Coordinates of N, CA, C and O in Angstrom, one line a residue:
Y1 N 14.0 1.6 -38.7 CA 12.8 2.2 -38.1 C 12.7 2.6 -36.6 O 11.9 3.6 -36.1
K2 N 12.8 1.3 -36.2 CA 12.5 1.0 -34.2 C 13.7 2.1 -33.6 O 13.1 2.7 -32.5
K3 N 15.0 1.9 -34.2 CA 16.0 2.9 -33.7 C 15.3 4.3 -33.8 O 16.1 5.0 -33.1
S4 N 15.4 4.5 -35.3 CA 14.6 5.9 -35.1 C 13.8 6.6 -34.7 O 13.7 7.8 -33.4
K5 N 12.8 5.6 -34.0 CA 11.8 6.3 -33.0 C 12.2 6.3 -31.5 O 11.6 7.1 -30.8
Y6 N 13.2 5.2 -31.3 CA 13.7 5.4 -29.7 C 14.7 6.5 -30.0 O 14.0 7.5 -28.6
R7 N 15.4 6.9 -30.8 CA 16.1 8.3 -30.8 C 14.9 9.1 -30.1 O 15.8 10.5 -30.3
A8 N 14.3 9.5 -31.5 CA 13.5 10.1 -31.6 C 12.7 10.9 -29.8 O 12.5 12.0 -29.3
E9 N 12.3 9.3 -29.1 CA 12.1 9.3 -28.0 C 12.6 10.1 -26.9 O 12.4 10.7 -26.4
Q10 N 13.8 9.7 -27.2 CA 15.0 10.4 -25.7 C 15.1 11.7 -26.0 O 15.3 12.2 -25.4
I11 N 15.2 12.4 -27.5 CA 15.2 13.9 -27.9 C 14.1 14.3 -27.1 O 13.9 15.6 -26.8
V12 N 12.9 13.8 -27.6 CA 11.5 14.3 -26.5 C 11.6 14.7 -25.3 O 11.2 15.7 -24.7
N13 N 12.2 12.9 -24.9 CA 12.6 13.4 -23.2 C 13.4 14.2 -22.6 O 13.4 14.8 -21.5
K14 N 14.4 14.6 -23.3 CA 15.5 15.6 -23.2 C 14.3 16.8 -23.2 O 14.9 17.8 -22.2
L15 N 13.6 17.4 -24.5 CA 13.2 18.7 -24.0 C 11.9 19.2 -23.3 O 11.8 20.0 -22.7
F16 N 11.8 17.4 -22.3 CA 10.7 17.9 -21.0 C 11.8 17.5 -20.4 O 11.0 19.1 -19.6
C17 N 12.7 17.2 -20.0 CA 13.4 17.3 -18.9 C 14.1 19.0 -18.7 O 14.4 19.3 -18.1
D18 N 14.7 19.1 -19.7 CA 15.9 20.7 -20.2 C 14.9 21.9 -20.0 O 14.9 22.9 -19.5
E19 N 13.5 21.7 -21.0 CA 13.2 23.0 -21.4 C 11.6 23.0 -21.0 O 11.0 24.0 -21.0
G20 N 11.4 21.8 -20.0 CA 10.0 22.1 -19.6 C 8.7 21.9 -20.4 O 7.4 22.2 -20.1
I21 N 9.0 21.1 -21.9 CA 8.2 21.1 -22.8 C 7.2 20.5 -22.4 O 7.6 19.4 -22.2
P22 N 5.7 20.4 -22.4 CA 4.5 19.6 -21.9 C 4.5 18.2 -22.7 O 4.0 18.5 -24.3
I23 N 5.1 17.3 -22.4 CA 5.0 15.9 -23.3 C 4.3 15.0 -22.6 O 4.6 14.9 -21.7
V24 N 3.6 14.5 -23.3 CA 2.8 13.2 -22.9 C 3.9 12.1 -24.2 O 3.4 12.5 -25.2
T25 N 3.8 11.2 -23.3 CA 4.6 10.0 -25.0 C 3.7 8.8 -24.9 O 3.4 8.1 -23.5
V26 N 3.1 8.3 -26.3 CA 2.8 7.2 -26.3 C 3.2 6.0 -27.3 O 3.6 6.8 -28.0
N27 N 3.4 5.1 -26.6 CA 4.3 4.0 -27.5 C 3.5 2.8 -28.2 O 2.8 2.1 -27.3
P28 N 2.6 3.1 -29.1 CA 1.8 2.3 -29.8 C 2.4 0.9 -29.9 O 3.6 0.5 -30.6
T29 N 2.0 -0.6 -29.7 CA 2.8 -1.6 -30.3 C 2.2 -2.3 -31.7 O 3.1 -1.9 -32.5
T30 N 1.9 -3.1 -32.1 CA 1.8 -3.1 -33.6 C 0.0 -3.4 -33.9 O -0.8 -3.9 -33.6
P31 N -0.2 -1.8 -34.6 CA -1.7 -1.3 -34.5 C -1.7 -2.0 -35.9 O -1.3 -2.1 -36.8
V32 N -3.6 -3.1 -35.9 CA -4.0 -3.3 -37.0 C -5.4 -2.9 -37.3 O -6.0 -3.1 -35.9
G33 N -6.0 -3.5 -38.6 CA -6.9 -3.0 -38.8 C -7.3 -2.5 -40.2 O -6.2 -2.3 -40.6
P34 N -8.6 -1.7 -40.0 CA -8.6 -1.1 -41.5 C -7.4 0.4 -41.7 O -7.3 0.8 -41.0
R35 N -8.1 0.5 -43.0 CA -7.5 1.9 -43.6 C -5.6 1.9 -43.9 O -5.3 2.6 -43.6
D36 N -5.3 0.4 -43.9 CA -3.8 -0.2 -44.3 C -3.7 0.3 -45.4 O -3.4 -1.0 -46.5
I37 N -3.2 1.6 -46.1 CA -2.9 1.9 -47.2 C -1.8 1.1 -48.0 O -2.0 0.9 -49.3
K38 N -0.4 1.4 -47.7 CA 0.1 0.8 -48.1 C 0.6 -0.6 -48.3 O 0.9 -0.6 -49.7
P39 N 0.5 -0.8 -48.0 CA 0.1 -1.6 -46.3 C 1.4 -1.4 -45.1 O 2.5 -1.4 -46.1
T40 N 1.7 -1.4 -44.4 CA 2.1 -1.6 -43.7 C 3.1 -2.7 -43.0 O 2.2 -3.9 -44.2
P41 N 4.2 -3.1 -42.9 CA 4.5 -4.2 -42.7 C 4.3 -5.7 -42.3 O 3.2 -6.7 -42.6
T42 N 3.3 -5.4 -41.3 CA 2.0 -6.0 -40.5 C 0.7 -6.4 -41.4 O 0.7 -7.6 -41.6
G43 N 0.0 -5.1 -42.1 CA -0.3 -5.2 -42.7 C -0.3 -5.9 -43.9 O -1.4 -6.9 -44.5
R44 N 0.8 -5.8 -44.6 CA 1.7 -6.8 -45.8 C 1.2 -8.4 -45.2 O 1.3 -9.2 -46.0
M45 N 2.1 -8.5 -44.2 CA 1.7 -10.1 -43.4 C 0.8 -10.7 -43.7 O 0.5 -11.7 -44.1
I46 N -0.4 -9.8 -43.2 CA -1.7 -10.3 -43.0 C -2.3 -10.3 -44.3 O -3.2 -11.9 -44.6
L47 N -2.7 -9.6 -44.7 CA -2.1 -9.9 -46.4 C -1.9 -11.1 -47.2 O -2.7 -12.0 -47.7
E48 N -0.9 -11.4 -46.9 CA 0.1 -12.2 -47.6 C -0.9 -13.7 -46.9 O -0.7 -14.9 -48.0
A49 N -0.6 -13.6 -45.9 CA -0.8 -14.9 -45.3 C -2.4 -15.2 -45.7 O -3.3 -16.0 -46.1
A50 N -3.4 -13.9 -45.4 CA -4.7 -14.2 -46.0 C -5.5 -14.6 -47.4 O -6.0 -15.5 -47.8
A51 N -4.1 -14.1 -48.3 CA -4.1 -14.8 -49.7 C -3.9 -15.8 -50.2 O -3.5 -16.2 -51.2
G52 N -3.4 -16.6 -48.7 CA -2.4 -17.8 -49.2 C -1.4 -18.4 -49.6 O -0.7 -19.0 -50.5
R53 N -0.7 -16.7 -49.4 CA 0.5 -16.9 -50.3 C 1.6 -16.7 -49.5 O 3.2 -16.3 -49.9
M54 N 2.0 -17.5 -48.0 CA 2.8 -17.4 -47.0 C 2.7 -19.5 -46.8 O 2.7 -19.2 -46.1
P55 N 4.0 -19.5 -47.7 CA 4.1 -20.9 -47.2 C 5.1 -21.7 -46.2 O 4.5 -22.6 -46.1
A56 N 5.5 -20.6 -45.7 CA 6.0 -21.1 -44.2 C 6.6 -19.7 -43.0 O 5.8 -18.7 -44.1
Y57 N 7.1 -19.7 -42.0 CA 7.0 -19.0 -41.0 C 8.0 -18.6 -40.5 O 8.5 -19.9 -40.2
V58 N 8.4 -17.8 -39.9 CA 9.3 -17.7 -38.8 C 8.6 -17.2 -37.3 O 7.8 -16.6 -37.6
E59 N 9.0 -18.3 -36.7 CA 8.1 -18.0 -34.9 C 8.6 -16.8 -34.6 O 9.9 -16.4 -34.2
T60 N 7.9 -16.0 -34.0 CA 8.0 -14.5 -32.9 C 6.4 -14.7 -32.4 O 5.9 -15.2 -32.2
G61 N 6.4 -13.0 -31.7 CA 5.5 -13.2 -30.9 C 5.4 -11.4 -31.1 O 6.2 -11.0 -31.2
L62 N 4.1 -11.3 -31.7 CA 3.4 -9.8 -31.4 C 2.8 -9.5 -30.4 O 1.9 -10.3 -30.5
N63 N 2.2 -8.0 -29.9 CA 1.6 -7.6 -29.3 C 0.9 -7.0 -29.9 O 0.5 -5.3 -31.0
I64 N -1.2 -7.8 -30.8 CA -1.6 -6.9 -31.2 C -2.8 -6.0 -31.2 O -3.7 -6.3 -29.9
A65 N -2.9 -4.7 -32.0 CA -4.0 -4.2 -31.4 C -4.2 -3.4 -32.1 O -4.1 -3.0 -32.9
H66 N -6.0 -3.0 -32.0 CA -6.9 -2.9 -32.8 C -6.5 -0.7 -33.2 O -6.3 -0.5 -32.4
V67 N -6.2 -0.8 -34.8 CA -6.0 0.3 -34.4 C -6.5 1.9 -34.3 O -6.1 3.0 -33.7
D68 N -8.0 1.5 -34.6 CA -9.1 2.1 -33.5 C -8.8 3.0 -32.1 O -8.8 3.7 -31.8
D69 N -8.4 1.7 -31.3 CA -7.9 1.3 -30.1 C -6.9 2.0 -29.8 O -6.9 2.9 -29.0
V70 N -5.9 2.1 -30.6 CA -5.2 2.8 -30.8 C -4.9 4.2 -30.7 O -4.5 5.0 -29.8
A71 N -5.5 4.9 -31.8 CA -6.1 6.0 -32.2 C -6.8 6.9 -30.7 O -6.7 7.6 -30.3
A72 N -7.9 5.9 -29.9 CA -8.5 6.0 -29.5 C -7.4 6.6 -27.8 O -7.7 7.6 -26.7
G73 N -6.5 5.9 -27.4 CA -5.9 5.8 -26.5 C -4.8 6.9 -26.7 O -4.2 7.7 -25.7
H74 N -4.1 7.5 -28.3 CA -3.9 8.9 -28.2 C -4.4 9.9 -27.4 O -4.3 10.9 -26.9
L75 N -5.7 10.1 -27.7 CA -6.8 10.8 -27.4 C -6.8 10.8 -25.8 O -7.0 12.0 -24.8
L76 N -6.9 9.4 -25.2 CA -7.2 9.8 -23.9 C -5.9 10.0 -23.2 O -5.7 10.7 -22.0
A77 N -4.9 9.5 -23.9 CA -3.1 10.1 -23.1 C -3.5 11.9 -23.7 O -2.5 12.5 -22.6
F78 N -3.7 12.1 -24.5 CA -4.1 14.0 -24.3 C -4.7 14.3 -23.5 O -4.2 15.7 -22.5
E79 N -6.4 13.8 -23.3 CA -6.9 14.3 -22.4 C -6.7 13.8 -21.0 O -6.8 15.1 -20.1
K80 N -5.8 12.8 -20.3 CA -5.5 12.2 -19.1 C -4.1 12.2 -18.9 O -3.9 11.9 -17.6
G81 N -3.5 11.5 -19.7 CA -1.8 11.6 -19.3 C -1.3 12.7 -18.5 O -1.8 13.8 -18.8
V82 N -0.4 11.7 -18.0 CA 0.9 13.3 -17.3 C 1.8 13.4 -17.8 O 2.4 13.0 -18.1
L83 N 2.3 14.9 -17.6 CA 3.1 15.2 -18.5 C 4.6 14.5 -18.0 O 4.5 14.2 -16.9
G84 N 5.2 13.9 -19.0 CA 6.5 13.2 -18.9 C 6.5 12.1 -18.5 O 7.7 11.3 -18.4
E85 N 5.3 11.5 -18.7 CA 5.3 10.3 -18.4 C 4.9 9.4 -20.1 O 4.5 10.2 -20.4
R86 N 4.8 7.8 -19.9 CA 4.6 7.1 -21.7 C 3.7 6.3 -21.1 O 3.8 5.8 -20.2
Y87 N 3.4 5.9 -22.1 CA 2.2 4.9 -22.3 C 2.1 4.4 -23.2 O 1.9 4.2 -24.2
I88 N 2.2 2.7 -23.5 CA 2.3 1.7 -23.7 C 0.5 1.4 -24.1 O -0.5 1.4 -23.8
L89 N 0.3 1.6 -25.6 CA -0.7 1.3 -26.0 C -1.3 0.2 -27.1 O -0.8 -0.1 -28.5
G90 N -1.1 -1.3 -26.4 CA -1.3 -2.6 -26.9 C -2.7 -3.0 -26.8 O -3.8 -2.8 -26.9
G91 N -2.9 -4.7 -27.2 CA -4.0 -5.5 -27.3 C -3.0 -7.0 -26.3 O -2.9 -6.9 -25.4
D92 N -3.3 -7.9 -27.6 CA -3.3 -9.0 -26.7 C -1.9 -9.4 -27.4 O -1.0 -9.3 -28.8
N93 N -1.2 -10.1 -26.4 CA -0.3 -10.9 -27.2 C 0.0 -12.1 -27.5 O -0.6 -13.1 -27.3
L94 N 0.5 -12.2 -29.0 CA 0.3 -13.9 -29.5 C 1.2 -14.0 -29.8 O 2.1 -13.2 -30.8
E95 N 1.6 -15.6 -29.9 CA 2.8 -16.6 -31.3 C 2.3 -15.8 -32.3 O 1.3 -15.9 -32.9
F96 N 3.1 -15.7 -33.2 CA 3.2 -15.9 -34.9 C 2.7 -16.7 -35.2 O 1.0 -16.4 -36.1
S97 N 2.6 -17.8 -34.5 CA 1.5 -18.8 -35.2 C -0.2 -19.3 -34.8 O -0.6 -19.1 -35.5
E98 N 0.0 -17.9 -33.5 CA -1.4 -17.9 -33.3 C -2.2 -17.1 -34.2 O -3.3 -17.0 -34.6
I99 N -1.2 -15.7 -34.4 CA -1.7 -15.0 -34.9 C -2.4 -15.8 -36.7 O -3.3 -15.5 -37.5
L100 N -1.3 -16.3 -37.2 CA -1.7 -17.2 -38.3 C -2.9 -18.2 -38.5 O -3.7 -18.1 -39.4
E101 N -3.1 -18.7 -37.0 CA -4.1 -19.4 -37.1 C -5.1 -18.4 -37.2 O -6.3 -19.1 -37.7
L102 N -5.0 -17.3 -36.3 CA -6.6 -16.6 -36.6 C -7.0 -16.3 -38.1 O -7.9 -16.2 -38.8
I103 N -6.0 -15.9 -38.8 CA -5.8 -16.0 -40.3 C -6.4 -16.6 -41.1 O -7.8 -16.4 -42.0
A104 N -6.1 -18.1 -41.0 CA -6.6 -18.9 -41.5 C -8.5 -19.2 -41.0 O -9.1 -19.5 -41.5
E105 N -8.2 -19.2 -39.6 CA -10.2 -18.9 -39.4 C -10.7 -17.8 -39.9 O -12.2 -18.4 -40.5
I106 N -10.1 -16.7 -40.2 CA -11.5 -16.0 -40.8 C -11.0 -16.0 -41.6 O -12.5 -15.6 -42.5
T107 N -10.3 -16.6 -42.9 CA -10.4 -16.6 -44.5 C -10.8 -17.7 -44.4 O -11.4 -17.6 -45.9
G108 N -10.8 -18.6 -43.7 CA -11.5 -20.0 -44.1 C -10.3 -20.8 -45.2 O -10.3 -22.4 -45.6
K109 N -9.4 -20.3 -45.3 CA -7.7 -20.9 -45.7 C -6.6 -21.1 -45.3 O -6.7 -20.9 -44.1
P110 N -6.2 -23.0 -45.3 CA -5.2 -22.9 -44.8 C -4.1 -22.1 -44.4 O -3.2 -21.6 -45.5
G111 N -3.7 -21.9 -43.2 CA -2.5 -21.3 -43.3 C -1.1 -22.0 -43.5 O -1.3 -23.2 -43.8
P112 N 0.1 -21.3 -43.4 CA 1.4 -22.1 -43.7 C 1.7 -23.0 -42.2 O 1.4 -22.7 -41.5
K113 N 2.1 -24.4 -42.7 CA 2.8 -25.5 -41.9 C 4.0 -25.5 -41.5 O 4.6 -26.7 -40.7
F114 N 4.7 -24.7 -42.6 CA 6.2 -25.1 -42.2 C 6.6 -24.0 -41.0 O 7.0 -22.4 -41.7
K115 N 7.3 -24.0 -40.1 CA 8.2 -23.2 -39.3 C 9.5 -23.0 -39.8 O 10.3 -24.4 -39.9
I116 N 10.7 -22.3 -40.2 CA 11.4 -22.3 -40.2 C 12.5 -21.7 -39.3 O 12.3 -20.7 -39.1
P117 N 13.6 -22.0 -38.9 CA 14.6 -21.2 -38.2 C 15.0 -19.9 -38.7 O 15.1 -20.5 -39.8
H118 N 15.1 -19.4 -37.9 CA 15.4 -17.5 -38.0 C 17.3 -17.8 -38.8 O 17.1 -17.4 -39.6
N119 N 17.9 -18.6 -38.4 CA 19.2 -18.6 -39.2 C 19.5 -19.3 -40.4 O 19.8 -18.6 -41.0
V120 N 18.4 -20.5 -40.4 CA 18.0 -21.0 -41.8 C 17.7 -20.1 -43.2 O 17.9 -19.6 -43.9
I121 N 16.5 -19.2 -42.5 CA 16.0 -18.2 -43.5 C 17.0 -17.0 -43.7 O 16.7 -16.0 -44.3
L122 N 17.8 -16.3 -42.9 CA 18.7 -15.0 -42.5 C 19.5 -15.1 -44.3 O 19.1 -14.3 -44.9
P123 N 19.7 -16.1 -44.7 CA 20.7 -15.9 -46.1 C 19.5 -15.4 -47.2 O 19.9 -15.0 -47.9
V124 N 18.1 -15.7 -47.2 CA 16.9 -15.6 -47.7 C 17.1 -14.1 -48.1 O 16.6 -13.2 -48.5
G125 N 17.4 -13.4 -46.8 CA 17.1 -12.2 -46.6 C 18.0 -11.4 -47.0 O 17.4 -10.0 -48.0
Y126 N 19.2 -11.7 -46.9 CA 20.1 -10.8 -47.9 C 20.5 -11.2 -48.9 O 20.6 -10.4 -49.8
L127 N 20.0 -12.3 -49.9 CA 19.2 -12.4 -50.7 C 18.2 -11.7 -51.4 O 18.0 -10.9 -52.3
T128 N 17.0 -11.3 -50.9 CA 16.2 -10.5 -51.6 C 16.4 -9.2 -50.9 O 16.4 -8.5 -52.0
E129 N 17.2 -8.8 -50.3 CA 17.9 -7.1 -50.1 C 18.4 -7.0 -51.4 O 18.1 -5.3 -51.4
F130 N 19.3 -7.9 -51.3 CA 20.6 -7.3 -52.7 C 19.7 -7.5 -54.0 O 19.6 -6.7 -54.7
F131 N 19.0 -8.3 -54.3 CA 17.9 -8.3 -55.4 C 16.8 -6.8 -55.7 O 17.1 -6.1 -56.6
A132 N 16.6 -6.4 -54.3 CA 15.8 -5.4 -54.3 C 16.7 -4.1 -54.6 O 15.8 -2.9 -55.0
R133 N 17.9 -4.0 -54.0 CA 18.5 -2.7 -54.2 C 19.1 -2.4 -55.4 O 19.2 -2.0 -56.8
T134 N 19.4 -4.1 -56.1 CA 19.8 -3.8 -57.4 C 18.7 -3.6 -58.7 O 19.3 -3.3 -59.4
F135 N 17.6 -4.1 -58.5 CA 16.8 -3.9 -59.5 C 15.7 -3.0 -59.4 O 14.8 -2.9 -59.9
N136 N 16.2 -2.1 -58.0 CA 15.4 -1.3 -57.7 C 13.4 -1.6 -57.2 O 12.3 -1.3 -57.8
L137 N 13.8 -2.6 -56.8 CA 12.6 -3.1 -56.3 C 11.7 -2.4 -55.0 O 12.2 -2.5 -54.4
R138 N 10.3 -2.8 -55.5 CA 10.1 -2.7 -53.4 C 10.5 -3.5 -52.5 O 11.5 -4.4 -52.4
E139 N 10.1 -3.1 -51.1 CA 10.3 -3.3 -50.1 C 10.2 -4.9 -50.1 O 9.3 -5.5 -50.1
P140 N 11.5 -5.7 -49.2 CA 11.4 -6.8 -50.1 C 10.2 -8.0 -48.6 O 10.7 -7.1 -47.9
F141 N 9.4 -8.8 -48.9 CA 8.8 -9.2 -47.7 C 9.3 -9.8 -46.9 O 9.3 -10.1 -45.6
I142 N 10.5 -10.5 -47.0 CA 11.7 -10.9 -46.4 C 12.7 -10.2 -46.4 O 13.7 -10.2 -47.4
S143 N 13.3 -9.5 -45.0 CA 14.8 -9.0 -44.7 C 15.1 -9.2 -43.3 O 14.7 -10.2 -42.5
V144 N 16.6 -9.0 -43.6 CA 17.7 -8.8 -42.2 C 17.1 -8.6 -40.9 O 16.8 -9.2 -39.8
D145 N 16.7 -7.2 -41.2 CA 16.1 -6.8 -39.9 C 15.2 -7.6 -39.5 O 14.6 -7.6 -38.5
G146 N 13.8 -7.9 -40.7 CA 12.5 -8.4 -40.1 C 13.1 -9.8 -39.3 O 12.2 -10.4 -38.0
I147 N 14.0 -10.6 -40.2 CA 14.9 -12.2 -39.6 C 15.3 -11.4 -38.3 O 14.8 -12.3 -37.4
R148 N 16.0 -10.7 -38.0 CA 16.9 -10.3 -36.4 C 15.4 -9.9 -35.7 O 16.0 -10.6 -34.5
M149 N 14.8 -8.7 -35.8 CA 13.6 -8.6 -35.2 C 12.7 -10.2 -34.6 O 12.2 -9.7 -33.3
A150 N 12.9 -10.7 -35.1 CA 12.1 -12.2 -35.0 C 12.8 -12.8 -34.0 O 11.5 -13.7 -33.2
K151 N 13.5 -12.3 -34.3 CA 14.3 -13.6 -32.9 C 13.7 -12.9 -31.4 O 13.5 -13.8 -30.3
K152 N 13.0 -11.9 -31.4 CA 12.6 -11.4 -30.1 C 11.0 -11.4 -29.9 O 10.8 -10.7 -30.9
K153 N 10.6 -12.0 -29.0 CA 9.0 -11.9 -28.9 C 8.8 -10.2 -28.1 O 9.5 -9.9 -27.5
M154 N 7.4 -9.9 -29.0 CA 7.8 -8.0 -29.2 C 6.8 -8.3 -28.3 O 5.6 -7.9 -28.8
F155 N 6.1 -8.4 -27.0 CA 5.4 -8.7 -25.9 C 5.2 -7.4 -24.7 O 6.4 -6.9 -24.9
F156 N 4.2 -7.0 -24.8 CA 4.6 -5.9 -24.0 C 2.7 -5.8 -23.2 O 1.8 -6.7 -23.4
S157 N 2.8 -5.0 -21.7 CA 2.1 -4.9 -21.3 C 1.3 -2.6 -21.3 O 1.6 -2.1 -21.5
S158 N 0.3 -3.4 -21.3 CA -1.1 -1.6 -21.6 C -1.6 -1.4 -20.1 O -2.3 -0.8 -20.2
N159 N -1.0 -2.7 -19.0 CA -1.8 -2.0 -17.9 C -1.8 -0.2 -17.4 O -2.6 -0.1 -16.9
K160 N -0.7 0.4 -17.8 CA -0.4 1.6 -17.1 C -1.4 2.2 -17.6 O -1.9 3.0 -17.4
A161 N -1.7 2.2 -18.6 CA -2.4 3.1 -20.3 C -4.0 2.7 -19.6 O -5.0 3.1 -19.6
R162 N -4.3 1.4 -19.1 CA -5.5 0.7 -18.6 C -6.1 1.8 -16.8 O -6.8 2.4 -17.2
Q163 N -5.2 1.8 -16.8 CA -5.4 2.5 -15.3 C -5.3 3.7 -15.1 O -6.1 4.2 -14.5
K164 N -4.4 4.1 -16.0 CA -4.5 5.9 -16.1 C -5.4 6.8 -16.7 O -5.4 7.5 -16.2
L165 N -5.4 5.3 -17.6 CA -6.0 6.8 -19.1 C -7.4 6.0 -19.2 O -8.1 6.7 -19.6
G166 N -7.0 5.0 -18.7 CA -9.4 4.5 -19.3 C -9.0 3.6 -20.1 O -10.5 3.4 -21.2
Y167 N -8.0 3.6 -21.0 CA -7.7 2.8 -22.3 C -8.0 1.2 -22.5 O -7.6 0.6 -21.1
R168 N -8.9 0.9 -23.1 CA -9.6 -0.4 -23.8 C -8.9 -0.8 -25.1 O -8.8 0.1 -25.9
S169 N -8.8 -2.5 -25.1 CA -8.3 -2.6 -26.2 C -9.4 -3.9 -26.7 O -9.6 -5.1 -25.7
R170 N -10.1 -4.3 -27.6 CA -10.6 -5.1 -27.8 C -9.6 -6.7 -28.4 O -8.7 -6.4 -28.6
P171 N -10.3 -7.5 -28.5 CA -9.2 -9.0 -28.7 C -8.5 -9.0 -30.2 O -9.3 -8.0 -31.0
A172 N -7.9 -9.2 -30.2 CA -6.6 -9.4 -31.6 C -7.7 -9.7 -33.1 O -7.5 -8.9 -34.1
K173 N -8.4 -10.9 -32.4 CA -9.0 -11.4 -33.6 C -9.6 -10.4 -34.1 O -10.0 -10.6 -35.3
F174 N -10.7 -9.2 -33.5 CA -11.6 -8.3 -34.8 C -10.4 -7.1 -34.9 O -10.6 -6.7 -35.9
A175 N -9.1 -7.1 -34.6 CA -8.4 -6.5 -35.5 C -8.1 -7.2 -36.2 O -7.7 -6.0 -38.0
I176 N -7.7 -8.1 -36.5 CA -7.3 -8.9 -38.0 C -8.4 -9.0 -38.7 O -8.3 -9.1 -40.2
A177 N -9.4 -9.2 -38.1 CA -11.0 -9.5 -38.7 C -11.0 -8.2 -39.8 O -11.2 -8.2 -40.8
D178 N -10.7 -7.2 -38.9 CA -11.3 -5.4 -39.9 C -10.2 -5.5 -40.8 O -10.7 -4.9 -41.6
S179 N -8.7 -6.2 -40.3 CA -8.1 -5.9 -41.8 C -8.2 -6.5 -43.4 O -8.1 -5.9 -43.9
I180 N -8.5 -7.9 -42.7 CA -8.8 -8.9 -43.9 C -10.0 -8.0 -44.2 O -10.4 -7.9 -45.6
K181 N -11.2 -7.0 -43.2 CA -12.4 -6.8 -44.3 C -12.3 -6.1 -45.2 O -13.0 -5.7 -46.2
W182 N -11.3 -5.3 -44.6 CA -10.9 -4.0 -45.6 C -10.0 -4.4 -46.9 O -10.4 -3.5 -47.9
F183 N -9.2 -5.2 -46.8 CA -8.6 -5.6 -47.8 C -8.9 -6.2 -49.3 O -9.2 -5.6 -49.9
K184 N -10.4 -6.8 -48.2 CA -11.6 -7.6 -49.4 C -12.0 -6.3 -50.2 O -12.3 -6.1 -51.1
I185 N -13.0 -4.9 -49.6 CA -13.7 -4.6 -50.1 C -12.6 -3.5 -50.7 O -13.1 -2.9 -52.0
H186 N -11.3 -3.4 -50.6 CA -10.7 -2.0 -51.4 C -10.0 -3.2 -52.4 O -8.8 -2.7 -52.7
G187 N -10.3 -4.9 -53.1 CA -9.5 -4.9 -53.9 C -8.3 -5.5 -53.8 O -7.3 -5.8 -54.9
R188 N -8.1 -5.2 -52.4 CA -6.3 -5.8 -52.1 C -5.5 -7.1 -51.8 O -5.1 -8.3 -52.2
L189 N -7.5 -8.2 -51.6 CA -7.5 -9.6 -51.1 C -8.2 -10.0 -52.0 O -9.4 -10.1 -52.1

């Protein structure tokens, strides 16, 4: 998924440079909030933790942004963005343990207590992917790519978007709370 996004951005940048097509690029970090219908992998993680179905976790770091702030950032980039420039639309950089603490605080349920090292959980990722492929199951909650990505903290800065576009993002706790509220209202939690 991330590789396809990167490659698509390279192609778009080439179109701007070679053919002068008017392009402004936005890079949302990890949008979280209401209307996560499928849900996304991050939404699913919030849903599982909020339901108390996450006994352990692997440490990583994410930049959490409210989905509505990211949507507003797209409009700001359309209105004020400089052609050929890119803007990161993000929010708060949080350790995964901090995200889980926020979920526990919002739901009143205890969060997972055990942190599992990446290399210990990796074989589980291979097994869940094997079973998902073999029995035509939905995407597994634990995947090899997810474990590999978790080794890197995905922290970002939206300073350029703040300074140049007037982008604003509310604290991550509001994005997570709105996500949980939406899941409850729609019978997912």
